[in-house]
PDB file of C-alpha atoms in Angstrom:
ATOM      1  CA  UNK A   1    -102.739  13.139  -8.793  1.00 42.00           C
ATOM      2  CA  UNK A   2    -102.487  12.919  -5.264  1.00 40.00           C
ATOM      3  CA  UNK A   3     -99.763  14.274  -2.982  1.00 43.00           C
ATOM      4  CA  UNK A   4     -98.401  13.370   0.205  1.00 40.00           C
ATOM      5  CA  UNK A   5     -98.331  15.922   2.825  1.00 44.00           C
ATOM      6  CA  UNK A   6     -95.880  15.354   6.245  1.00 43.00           C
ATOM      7  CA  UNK A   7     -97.399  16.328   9.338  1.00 47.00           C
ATOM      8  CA  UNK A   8     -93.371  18.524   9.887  1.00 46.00           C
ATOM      9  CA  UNK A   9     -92.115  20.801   8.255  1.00 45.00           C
ATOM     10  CA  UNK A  10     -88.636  20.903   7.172  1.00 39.00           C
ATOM     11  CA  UNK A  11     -88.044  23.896   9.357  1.00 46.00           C
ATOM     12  CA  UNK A  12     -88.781  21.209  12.529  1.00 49.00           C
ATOM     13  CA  UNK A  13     -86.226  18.519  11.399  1.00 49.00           C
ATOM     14  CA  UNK A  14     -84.076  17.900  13.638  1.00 50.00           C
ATOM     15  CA  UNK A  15     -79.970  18.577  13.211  1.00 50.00           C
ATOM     16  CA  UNK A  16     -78.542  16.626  11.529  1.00 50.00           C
ATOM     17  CA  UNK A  17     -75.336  14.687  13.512  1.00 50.00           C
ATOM     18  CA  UNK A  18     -72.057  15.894  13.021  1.00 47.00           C
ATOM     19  CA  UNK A  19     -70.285  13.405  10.950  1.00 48.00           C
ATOM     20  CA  UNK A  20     -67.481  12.062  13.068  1.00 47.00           C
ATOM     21  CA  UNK A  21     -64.149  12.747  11.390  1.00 45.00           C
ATOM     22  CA  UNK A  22     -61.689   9.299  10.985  1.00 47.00           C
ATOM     23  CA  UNK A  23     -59.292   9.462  13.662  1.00 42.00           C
ATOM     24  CA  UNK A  24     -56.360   9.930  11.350  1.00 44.00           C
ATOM     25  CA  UNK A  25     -58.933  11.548   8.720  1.00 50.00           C
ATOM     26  CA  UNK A  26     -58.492  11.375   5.049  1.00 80.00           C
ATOM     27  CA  UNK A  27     -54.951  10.383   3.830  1.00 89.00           C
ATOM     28  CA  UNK A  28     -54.093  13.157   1.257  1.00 93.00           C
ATOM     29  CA  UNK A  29     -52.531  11.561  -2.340  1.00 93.00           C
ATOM     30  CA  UNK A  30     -49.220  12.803  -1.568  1.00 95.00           C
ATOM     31  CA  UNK A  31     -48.736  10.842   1.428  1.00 96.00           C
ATOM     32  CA  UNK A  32     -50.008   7.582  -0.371  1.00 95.00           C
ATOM     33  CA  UNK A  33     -47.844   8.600  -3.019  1.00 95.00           C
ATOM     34  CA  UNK A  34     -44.861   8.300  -0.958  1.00 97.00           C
ATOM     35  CA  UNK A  35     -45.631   5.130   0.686  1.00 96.00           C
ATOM     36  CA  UNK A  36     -46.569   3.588  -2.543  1.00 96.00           C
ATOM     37  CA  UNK A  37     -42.849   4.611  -3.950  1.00 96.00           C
ATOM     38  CA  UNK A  38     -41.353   3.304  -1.397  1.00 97.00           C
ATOM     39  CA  UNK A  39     -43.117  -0.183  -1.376  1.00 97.00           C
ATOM     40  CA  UNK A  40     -42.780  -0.381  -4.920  1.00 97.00           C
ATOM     41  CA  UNK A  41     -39.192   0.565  -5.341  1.00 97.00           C
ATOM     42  CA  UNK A  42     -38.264  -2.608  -2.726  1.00 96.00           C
ATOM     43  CA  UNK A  43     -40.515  -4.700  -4.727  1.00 96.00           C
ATOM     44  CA  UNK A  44     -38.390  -3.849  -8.301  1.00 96.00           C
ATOM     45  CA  UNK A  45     -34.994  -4.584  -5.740  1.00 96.00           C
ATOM     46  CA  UNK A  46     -36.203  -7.969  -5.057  1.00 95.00           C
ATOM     47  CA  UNK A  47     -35.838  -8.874  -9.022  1.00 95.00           C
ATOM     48  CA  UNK A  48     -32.797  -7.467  -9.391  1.00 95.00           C
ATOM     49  CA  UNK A  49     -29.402  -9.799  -9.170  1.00 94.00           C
ATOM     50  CA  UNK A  50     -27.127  -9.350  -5.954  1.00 93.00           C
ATOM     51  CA  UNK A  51     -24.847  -7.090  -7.846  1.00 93.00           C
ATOM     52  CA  UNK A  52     -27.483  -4.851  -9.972  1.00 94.00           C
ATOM     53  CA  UNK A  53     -29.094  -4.668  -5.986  1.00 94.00           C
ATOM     54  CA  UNK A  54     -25.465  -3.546  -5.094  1.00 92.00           C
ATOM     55  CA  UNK A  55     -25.262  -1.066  -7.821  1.00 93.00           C
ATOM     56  CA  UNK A  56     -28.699   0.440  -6.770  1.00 94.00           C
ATOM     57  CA  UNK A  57     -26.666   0.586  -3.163  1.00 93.00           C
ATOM     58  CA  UNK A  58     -23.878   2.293  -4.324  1.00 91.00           C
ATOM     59  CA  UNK A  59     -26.445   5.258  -6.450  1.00 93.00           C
ATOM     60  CA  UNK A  60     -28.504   5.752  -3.665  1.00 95.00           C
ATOM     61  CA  UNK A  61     -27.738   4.657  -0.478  1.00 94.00           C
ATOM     62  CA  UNK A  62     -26.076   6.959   1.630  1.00 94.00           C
ATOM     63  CA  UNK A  63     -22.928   6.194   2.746  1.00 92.00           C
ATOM     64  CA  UNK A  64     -20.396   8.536   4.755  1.00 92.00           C
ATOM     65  CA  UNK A  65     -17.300   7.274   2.919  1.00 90.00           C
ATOM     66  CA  UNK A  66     -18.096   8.990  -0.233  1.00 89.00           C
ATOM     67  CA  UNK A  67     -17.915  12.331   1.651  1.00 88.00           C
ATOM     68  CA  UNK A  68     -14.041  11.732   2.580  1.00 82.00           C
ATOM     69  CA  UNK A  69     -11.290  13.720   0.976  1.00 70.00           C
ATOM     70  CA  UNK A  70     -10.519  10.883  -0.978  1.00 72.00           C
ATOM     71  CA  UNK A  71     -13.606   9.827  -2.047  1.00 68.00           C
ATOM     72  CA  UNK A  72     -12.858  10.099  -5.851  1.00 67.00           C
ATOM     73  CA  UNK A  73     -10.400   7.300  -5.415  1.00 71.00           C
ATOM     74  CA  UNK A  74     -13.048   5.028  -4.328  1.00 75.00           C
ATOM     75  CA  UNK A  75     -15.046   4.136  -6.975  1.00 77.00           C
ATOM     76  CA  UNK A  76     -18.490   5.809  -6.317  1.00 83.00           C
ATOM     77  CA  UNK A  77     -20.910   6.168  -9.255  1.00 85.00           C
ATOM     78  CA  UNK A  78     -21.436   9.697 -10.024  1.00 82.00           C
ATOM     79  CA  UNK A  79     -20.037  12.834  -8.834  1.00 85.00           C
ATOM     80  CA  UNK A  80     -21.068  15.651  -6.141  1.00 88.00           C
ATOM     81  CA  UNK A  81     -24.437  15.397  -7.866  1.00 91.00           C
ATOM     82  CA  UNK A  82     -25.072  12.196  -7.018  1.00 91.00           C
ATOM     83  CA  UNK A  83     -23.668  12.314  -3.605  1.00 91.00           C
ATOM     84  CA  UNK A  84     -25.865  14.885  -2.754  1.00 94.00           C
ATOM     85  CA  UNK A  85     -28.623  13.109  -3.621  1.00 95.00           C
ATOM     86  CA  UNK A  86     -27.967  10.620  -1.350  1.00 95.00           C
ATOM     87  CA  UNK A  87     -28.815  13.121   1.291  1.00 96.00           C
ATOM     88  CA  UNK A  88     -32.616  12.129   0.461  1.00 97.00           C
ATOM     89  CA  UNK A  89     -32.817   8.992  -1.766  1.00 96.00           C
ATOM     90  CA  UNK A  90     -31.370   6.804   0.848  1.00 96.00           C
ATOM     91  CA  UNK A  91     -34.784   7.170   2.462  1.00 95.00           C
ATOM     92  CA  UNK A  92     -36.945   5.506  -0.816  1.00 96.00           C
ATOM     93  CA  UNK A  93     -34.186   2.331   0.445  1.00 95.00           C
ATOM     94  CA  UNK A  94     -35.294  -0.475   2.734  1.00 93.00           C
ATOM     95  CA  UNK A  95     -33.803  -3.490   4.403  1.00 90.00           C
ATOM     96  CA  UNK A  96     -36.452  -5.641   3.876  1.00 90.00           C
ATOM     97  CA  UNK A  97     -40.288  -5.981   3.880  1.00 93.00           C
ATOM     98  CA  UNK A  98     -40.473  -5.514   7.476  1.00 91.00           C
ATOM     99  CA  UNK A  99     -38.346  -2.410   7.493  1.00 90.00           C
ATOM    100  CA  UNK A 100     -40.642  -1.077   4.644  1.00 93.00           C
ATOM    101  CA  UNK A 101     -44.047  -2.042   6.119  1.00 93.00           C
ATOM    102  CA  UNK A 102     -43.107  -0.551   9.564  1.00 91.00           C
ATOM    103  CA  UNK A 103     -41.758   2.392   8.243  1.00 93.00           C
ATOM    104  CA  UNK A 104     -45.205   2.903   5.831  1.00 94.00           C
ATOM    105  CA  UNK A 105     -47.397   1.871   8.718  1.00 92.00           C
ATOM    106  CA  UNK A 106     -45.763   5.082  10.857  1.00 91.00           C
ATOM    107  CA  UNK A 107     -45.392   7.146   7.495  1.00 94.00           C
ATOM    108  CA  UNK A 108     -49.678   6.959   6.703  1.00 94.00           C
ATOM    109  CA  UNK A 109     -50.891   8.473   9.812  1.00 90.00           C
ATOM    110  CA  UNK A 110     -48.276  10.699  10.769  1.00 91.00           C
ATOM    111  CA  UNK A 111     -48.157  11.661   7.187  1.00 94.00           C
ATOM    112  CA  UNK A 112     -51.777  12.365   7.052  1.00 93.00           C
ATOM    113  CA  UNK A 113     -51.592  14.725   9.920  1.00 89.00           C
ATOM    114  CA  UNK A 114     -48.818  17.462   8.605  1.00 93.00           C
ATOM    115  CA  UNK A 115     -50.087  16.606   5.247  1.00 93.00           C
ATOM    116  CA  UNK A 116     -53.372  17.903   5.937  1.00 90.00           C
ATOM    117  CA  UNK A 117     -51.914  21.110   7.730  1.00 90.00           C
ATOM    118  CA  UNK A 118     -49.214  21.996   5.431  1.00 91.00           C
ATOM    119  CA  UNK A 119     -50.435  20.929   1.994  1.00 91.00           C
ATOM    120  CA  UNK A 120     -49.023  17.879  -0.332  1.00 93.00           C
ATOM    121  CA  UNK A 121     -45.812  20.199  -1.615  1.00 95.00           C
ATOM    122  CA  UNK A 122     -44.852  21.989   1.555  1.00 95.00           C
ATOM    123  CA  UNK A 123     -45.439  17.660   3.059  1.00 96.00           C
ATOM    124  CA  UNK A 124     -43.083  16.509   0.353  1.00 97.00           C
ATOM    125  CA  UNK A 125     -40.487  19.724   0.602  1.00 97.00           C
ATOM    126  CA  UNK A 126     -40.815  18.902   4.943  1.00 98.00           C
ATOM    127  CA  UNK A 127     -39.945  15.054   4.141  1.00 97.00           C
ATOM    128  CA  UNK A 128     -36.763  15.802   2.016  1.00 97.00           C
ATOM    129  CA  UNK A 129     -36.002  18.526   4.832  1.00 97.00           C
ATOM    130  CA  UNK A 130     -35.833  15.948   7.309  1.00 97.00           C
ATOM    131  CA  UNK A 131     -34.383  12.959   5.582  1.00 97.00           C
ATOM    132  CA  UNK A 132     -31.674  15.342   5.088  1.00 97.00           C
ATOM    133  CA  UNK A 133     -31.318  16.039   8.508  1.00 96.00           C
ATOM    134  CA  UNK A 134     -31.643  12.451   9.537  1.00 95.00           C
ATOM    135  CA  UNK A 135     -28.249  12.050   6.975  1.00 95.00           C
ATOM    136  CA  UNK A 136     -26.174  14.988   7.702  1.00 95.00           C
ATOM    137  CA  UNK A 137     -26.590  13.516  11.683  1.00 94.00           C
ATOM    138  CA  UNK A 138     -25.592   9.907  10.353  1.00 92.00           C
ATOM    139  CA  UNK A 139     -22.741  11.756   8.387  1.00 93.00           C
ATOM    140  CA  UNK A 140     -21.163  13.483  11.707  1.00 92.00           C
ATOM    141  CA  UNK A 141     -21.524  10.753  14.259  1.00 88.00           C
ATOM    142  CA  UNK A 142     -20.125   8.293  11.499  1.00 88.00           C
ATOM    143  CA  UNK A 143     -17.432  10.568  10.084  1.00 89.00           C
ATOM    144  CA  UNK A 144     -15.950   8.313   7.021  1.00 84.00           C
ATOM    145  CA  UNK A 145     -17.675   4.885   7.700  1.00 85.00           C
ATOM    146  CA  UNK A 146     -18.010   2.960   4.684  1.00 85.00           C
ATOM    147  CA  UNK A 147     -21.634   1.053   5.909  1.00 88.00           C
ATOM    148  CA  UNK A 148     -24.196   2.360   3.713  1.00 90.00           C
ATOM    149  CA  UNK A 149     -27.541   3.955   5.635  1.00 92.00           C
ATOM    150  CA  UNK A 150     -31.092   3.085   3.884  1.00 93.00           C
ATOM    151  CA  UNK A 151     -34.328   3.584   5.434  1.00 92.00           C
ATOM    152  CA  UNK A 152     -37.211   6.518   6.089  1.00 93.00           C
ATOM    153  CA  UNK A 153     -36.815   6.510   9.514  1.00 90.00           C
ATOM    154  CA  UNK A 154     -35.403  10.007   9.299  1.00 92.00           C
ATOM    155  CA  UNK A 155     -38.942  11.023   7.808  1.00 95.00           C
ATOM    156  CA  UNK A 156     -41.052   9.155  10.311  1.00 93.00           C
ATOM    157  CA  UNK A 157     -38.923  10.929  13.340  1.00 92.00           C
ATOM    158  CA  UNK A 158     -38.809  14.350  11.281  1.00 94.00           C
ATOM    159  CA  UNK A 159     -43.038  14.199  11.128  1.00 94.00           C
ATOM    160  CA  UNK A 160     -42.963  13.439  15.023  1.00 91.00           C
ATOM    161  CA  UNK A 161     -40.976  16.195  15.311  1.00 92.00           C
ATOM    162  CA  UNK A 162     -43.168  18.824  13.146  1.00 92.00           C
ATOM    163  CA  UNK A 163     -46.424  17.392  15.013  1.00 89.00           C
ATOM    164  CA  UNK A 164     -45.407  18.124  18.201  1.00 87.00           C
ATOM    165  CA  UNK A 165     -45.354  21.823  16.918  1.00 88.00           C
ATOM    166  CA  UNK A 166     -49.277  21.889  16.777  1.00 85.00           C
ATOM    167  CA  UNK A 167     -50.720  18.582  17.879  1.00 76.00           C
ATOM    168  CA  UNK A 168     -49.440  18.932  21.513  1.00 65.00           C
ATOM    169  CA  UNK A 169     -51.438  22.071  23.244  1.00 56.00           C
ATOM    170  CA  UNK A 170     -50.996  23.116  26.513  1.00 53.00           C
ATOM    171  CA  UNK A 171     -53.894  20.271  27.787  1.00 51.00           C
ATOM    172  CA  UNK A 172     -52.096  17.588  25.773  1.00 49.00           C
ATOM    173  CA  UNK A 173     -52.528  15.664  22.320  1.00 52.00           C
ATOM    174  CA  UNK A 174     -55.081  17.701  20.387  1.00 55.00           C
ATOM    175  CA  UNK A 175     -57.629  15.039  19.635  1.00 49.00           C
ATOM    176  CA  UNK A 176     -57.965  16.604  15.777  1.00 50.00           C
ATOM    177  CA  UNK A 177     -55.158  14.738  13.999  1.00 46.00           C
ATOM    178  CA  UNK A 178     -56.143  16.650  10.741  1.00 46.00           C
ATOM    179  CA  UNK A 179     -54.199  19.250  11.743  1.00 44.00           C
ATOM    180  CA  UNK A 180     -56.053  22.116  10.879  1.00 50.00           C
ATOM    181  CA  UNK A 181     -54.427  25.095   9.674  1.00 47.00           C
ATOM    182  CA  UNK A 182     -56.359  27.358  12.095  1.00 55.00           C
ATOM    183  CA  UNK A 183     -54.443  25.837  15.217  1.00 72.00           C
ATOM    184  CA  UNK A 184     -51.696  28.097  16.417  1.00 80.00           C
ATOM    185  CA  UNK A 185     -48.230  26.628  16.530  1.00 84.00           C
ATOM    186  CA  UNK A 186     -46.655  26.120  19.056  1.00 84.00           C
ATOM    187  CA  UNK A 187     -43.133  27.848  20.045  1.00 85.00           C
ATOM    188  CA  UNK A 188     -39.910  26.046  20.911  1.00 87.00           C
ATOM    189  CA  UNK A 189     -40.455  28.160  24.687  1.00 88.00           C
ATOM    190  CA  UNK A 190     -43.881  26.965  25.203  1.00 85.00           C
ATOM    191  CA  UNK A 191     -42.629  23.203  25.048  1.00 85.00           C
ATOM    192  CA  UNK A 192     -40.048  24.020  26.923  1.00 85.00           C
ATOM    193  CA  UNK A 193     -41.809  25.236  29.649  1.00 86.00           C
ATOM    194  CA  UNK A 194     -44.357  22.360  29.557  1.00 82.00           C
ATOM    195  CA  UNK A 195     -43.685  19.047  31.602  1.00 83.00           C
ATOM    196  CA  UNK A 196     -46.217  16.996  29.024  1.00 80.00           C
ATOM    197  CA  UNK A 197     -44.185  17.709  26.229  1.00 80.00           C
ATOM    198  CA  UNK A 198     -40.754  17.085  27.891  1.00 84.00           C
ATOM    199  CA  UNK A 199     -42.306  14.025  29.048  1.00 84.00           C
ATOM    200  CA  UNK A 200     -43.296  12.912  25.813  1.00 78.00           C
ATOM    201  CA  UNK A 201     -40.536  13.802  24.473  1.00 80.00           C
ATOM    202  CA  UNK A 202     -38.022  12.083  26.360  1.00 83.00           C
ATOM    203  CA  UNK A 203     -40.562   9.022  25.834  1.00 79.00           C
ATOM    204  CA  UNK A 204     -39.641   9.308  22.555  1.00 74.00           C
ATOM    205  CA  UNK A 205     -36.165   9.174  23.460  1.00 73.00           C
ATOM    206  CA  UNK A 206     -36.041   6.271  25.994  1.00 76.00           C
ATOM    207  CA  UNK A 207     -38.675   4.122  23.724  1.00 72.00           C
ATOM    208  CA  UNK A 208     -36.367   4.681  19.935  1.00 66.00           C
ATOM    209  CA  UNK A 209     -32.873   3.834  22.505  1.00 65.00           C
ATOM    210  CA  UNK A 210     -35.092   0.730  23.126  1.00 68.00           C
ATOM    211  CA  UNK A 211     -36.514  -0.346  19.678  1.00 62.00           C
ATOM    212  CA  UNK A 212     -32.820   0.629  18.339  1.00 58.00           C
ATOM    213  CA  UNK A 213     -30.867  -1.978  21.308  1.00 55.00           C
ATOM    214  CA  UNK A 214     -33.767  -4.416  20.501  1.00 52.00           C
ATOM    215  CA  UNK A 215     -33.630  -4.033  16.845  1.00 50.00           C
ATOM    216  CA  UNK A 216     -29.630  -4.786  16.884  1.00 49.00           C
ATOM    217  CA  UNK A 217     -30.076  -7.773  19.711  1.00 44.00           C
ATOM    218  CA  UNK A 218     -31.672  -9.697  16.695  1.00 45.00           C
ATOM    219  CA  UNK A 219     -29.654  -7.588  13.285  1.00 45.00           C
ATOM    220  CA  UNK A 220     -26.417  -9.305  14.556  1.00 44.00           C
ATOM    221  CA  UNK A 221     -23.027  -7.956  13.764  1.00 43.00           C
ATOM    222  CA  UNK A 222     -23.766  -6.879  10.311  1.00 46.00           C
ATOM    223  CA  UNK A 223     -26.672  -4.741  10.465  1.00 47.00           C
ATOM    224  CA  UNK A 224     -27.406  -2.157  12.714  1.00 54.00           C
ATOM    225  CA  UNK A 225     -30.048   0.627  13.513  1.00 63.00           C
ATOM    226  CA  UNK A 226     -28.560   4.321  12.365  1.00 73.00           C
ATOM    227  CA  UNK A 227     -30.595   6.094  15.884  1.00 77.00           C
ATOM    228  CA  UNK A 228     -28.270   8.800  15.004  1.00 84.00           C
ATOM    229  CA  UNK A 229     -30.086   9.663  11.492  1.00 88.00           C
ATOM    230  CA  UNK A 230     -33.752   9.000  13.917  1.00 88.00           C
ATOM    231  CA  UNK A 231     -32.164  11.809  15.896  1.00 89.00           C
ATOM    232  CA  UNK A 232     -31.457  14.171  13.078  1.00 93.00           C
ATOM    233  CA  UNK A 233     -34.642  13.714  11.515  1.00 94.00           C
ATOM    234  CA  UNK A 234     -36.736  14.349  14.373  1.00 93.00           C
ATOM    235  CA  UNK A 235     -34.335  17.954  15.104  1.00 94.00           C
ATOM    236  CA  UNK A 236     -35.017  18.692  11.877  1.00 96.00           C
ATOM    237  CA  UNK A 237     -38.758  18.300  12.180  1.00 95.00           C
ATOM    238  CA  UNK A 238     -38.995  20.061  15.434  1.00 94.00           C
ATOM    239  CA  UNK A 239     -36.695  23.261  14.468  1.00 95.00           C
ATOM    240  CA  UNK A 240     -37.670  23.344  10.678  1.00 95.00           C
ATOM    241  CA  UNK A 241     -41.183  22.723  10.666  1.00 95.00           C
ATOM    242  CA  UNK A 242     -42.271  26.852  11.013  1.00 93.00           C
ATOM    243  CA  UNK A 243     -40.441  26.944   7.262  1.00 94.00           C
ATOM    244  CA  UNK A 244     -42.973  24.654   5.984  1.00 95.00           C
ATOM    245  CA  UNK A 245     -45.670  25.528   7.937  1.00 92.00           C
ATOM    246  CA  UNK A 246     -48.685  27.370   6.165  1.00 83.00           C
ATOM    247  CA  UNK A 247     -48.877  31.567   8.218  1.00 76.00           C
ATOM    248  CA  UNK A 248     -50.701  31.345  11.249  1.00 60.00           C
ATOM    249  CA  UNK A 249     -53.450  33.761  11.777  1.00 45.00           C
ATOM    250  CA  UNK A 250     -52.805  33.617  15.191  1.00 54.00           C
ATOM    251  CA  UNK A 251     -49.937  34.126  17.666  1.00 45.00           C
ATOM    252  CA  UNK A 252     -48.308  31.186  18.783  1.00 49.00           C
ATOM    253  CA  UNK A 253     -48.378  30.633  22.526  1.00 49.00           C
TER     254      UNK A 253
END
């Protein structure tokens, strides 16, 4: 037998490239998971009847009305229980396919991101933090309003809110949107103090006041855009997300 002998040596290969990391890198299960629920739970609403769809409305949907003193005398399904739950299952809810296809399309990447920093259960306790957030703003801007609220908008804003925590440094966007754990948070002071982050932030602002009086140019009289809830959600994510957050080894600037 005869073998073949190259002329280098392994020791002379050269390195190998880095492998170039997707730009929103793997999603992790628990954010497909989500997105998944949510299309398939407006899929199973299309089959239903008008009223069974109305029933599903009145479990799940979050509506302020139920929250008034004399809420028992209205005819809600369920008791405080269920009420409460409205608080986060309001979010799994969608208009229609557009409303759910936007809202995964947002949900995926920025998702992905806190996902991969926080890990799938502290992702999945930070969503139901900020849906939460999203309704208890809804609740006290629309004090006893009988218009139920559906839609994970509250999420989307709340994960725009937690990124801005570590994806923004003090040059900009980090260009790493996996979010790695060993990237210092940032505090509330340091984006305070820095006109890129205002700036984006009031961005934010001026473009959801936009998509919201563009959105309801075209809803018409009997649907409307709950910016209120988008507000609430992204608080949420921007004050909560150090409870969620996995410890930092290092100090945040």
């Amino acid at each position: 037998m005869y073998g073949y002998q190259h002329n280098r040596s392994i020791a002379e290969e050269p390195p190998a490239k880095p492998r170039r990391e997707p730009f929103f890198g793997d999603v992790p299960a628990p954010v497909l998971w989500l997105a998944a629920v949510m299309v398939l739970i407006h899929a199973a609403r299309l089959a239903l009847s008008e009223d069974s769809d109305f029933e599903v409305l009145l479990w799940f949907a979050f509506v302020p009305e139920r929250f008034a003193a004399d809420a028992a005398e209205m005819g809600y399904p369920g008791g405080p229980v269920t009420a409460a739950m409205t608080f986060v299952s309001y979010a799994l809810l969608h208009v229609d396919w557009l409303h759910v296809l936007a809202n995964t399309a947002m949900l995926l990447p920025l998702g992905a991101s806190v996902a991969r920093r926080v890990g799938g259960v502290r992702f999945l306790a930070f969503c139901v933090a900020t849906a939460a957030g999203g309704a208890l703003a809804h609740l006290l801007s629309h004090p006893g309003a009988g218009v139920p609220m559906i839609g994970a908008s509250g999420i989307v804003s709340g994960l725009l809110g937690g990124l801005l925590r570590f994806r923004f440094g003090p040059q900009g966007l980090r260009p790493d949107l996996a979010g790695r754990a060993e990237q210092p948070r940032r505090s509330l002071l340091s984006l305070a103090r820095d006109p890129q982050a205002i700036l984006l932030i009031a961005g934010l602002v001026v473009t959801n006041l936009l998509l919201v009086a563009g959105a309801d140019a075209f809803a018409g009289p009997d649907s409307s855009i709950a910016w209120q809830a988008h507000a609430g959600g992204f608080l949420a994510g921007l004050l909560g997300f150090p409870l969620f957050d996995r410890p930092d080894p290092r100090p945040a600037p």
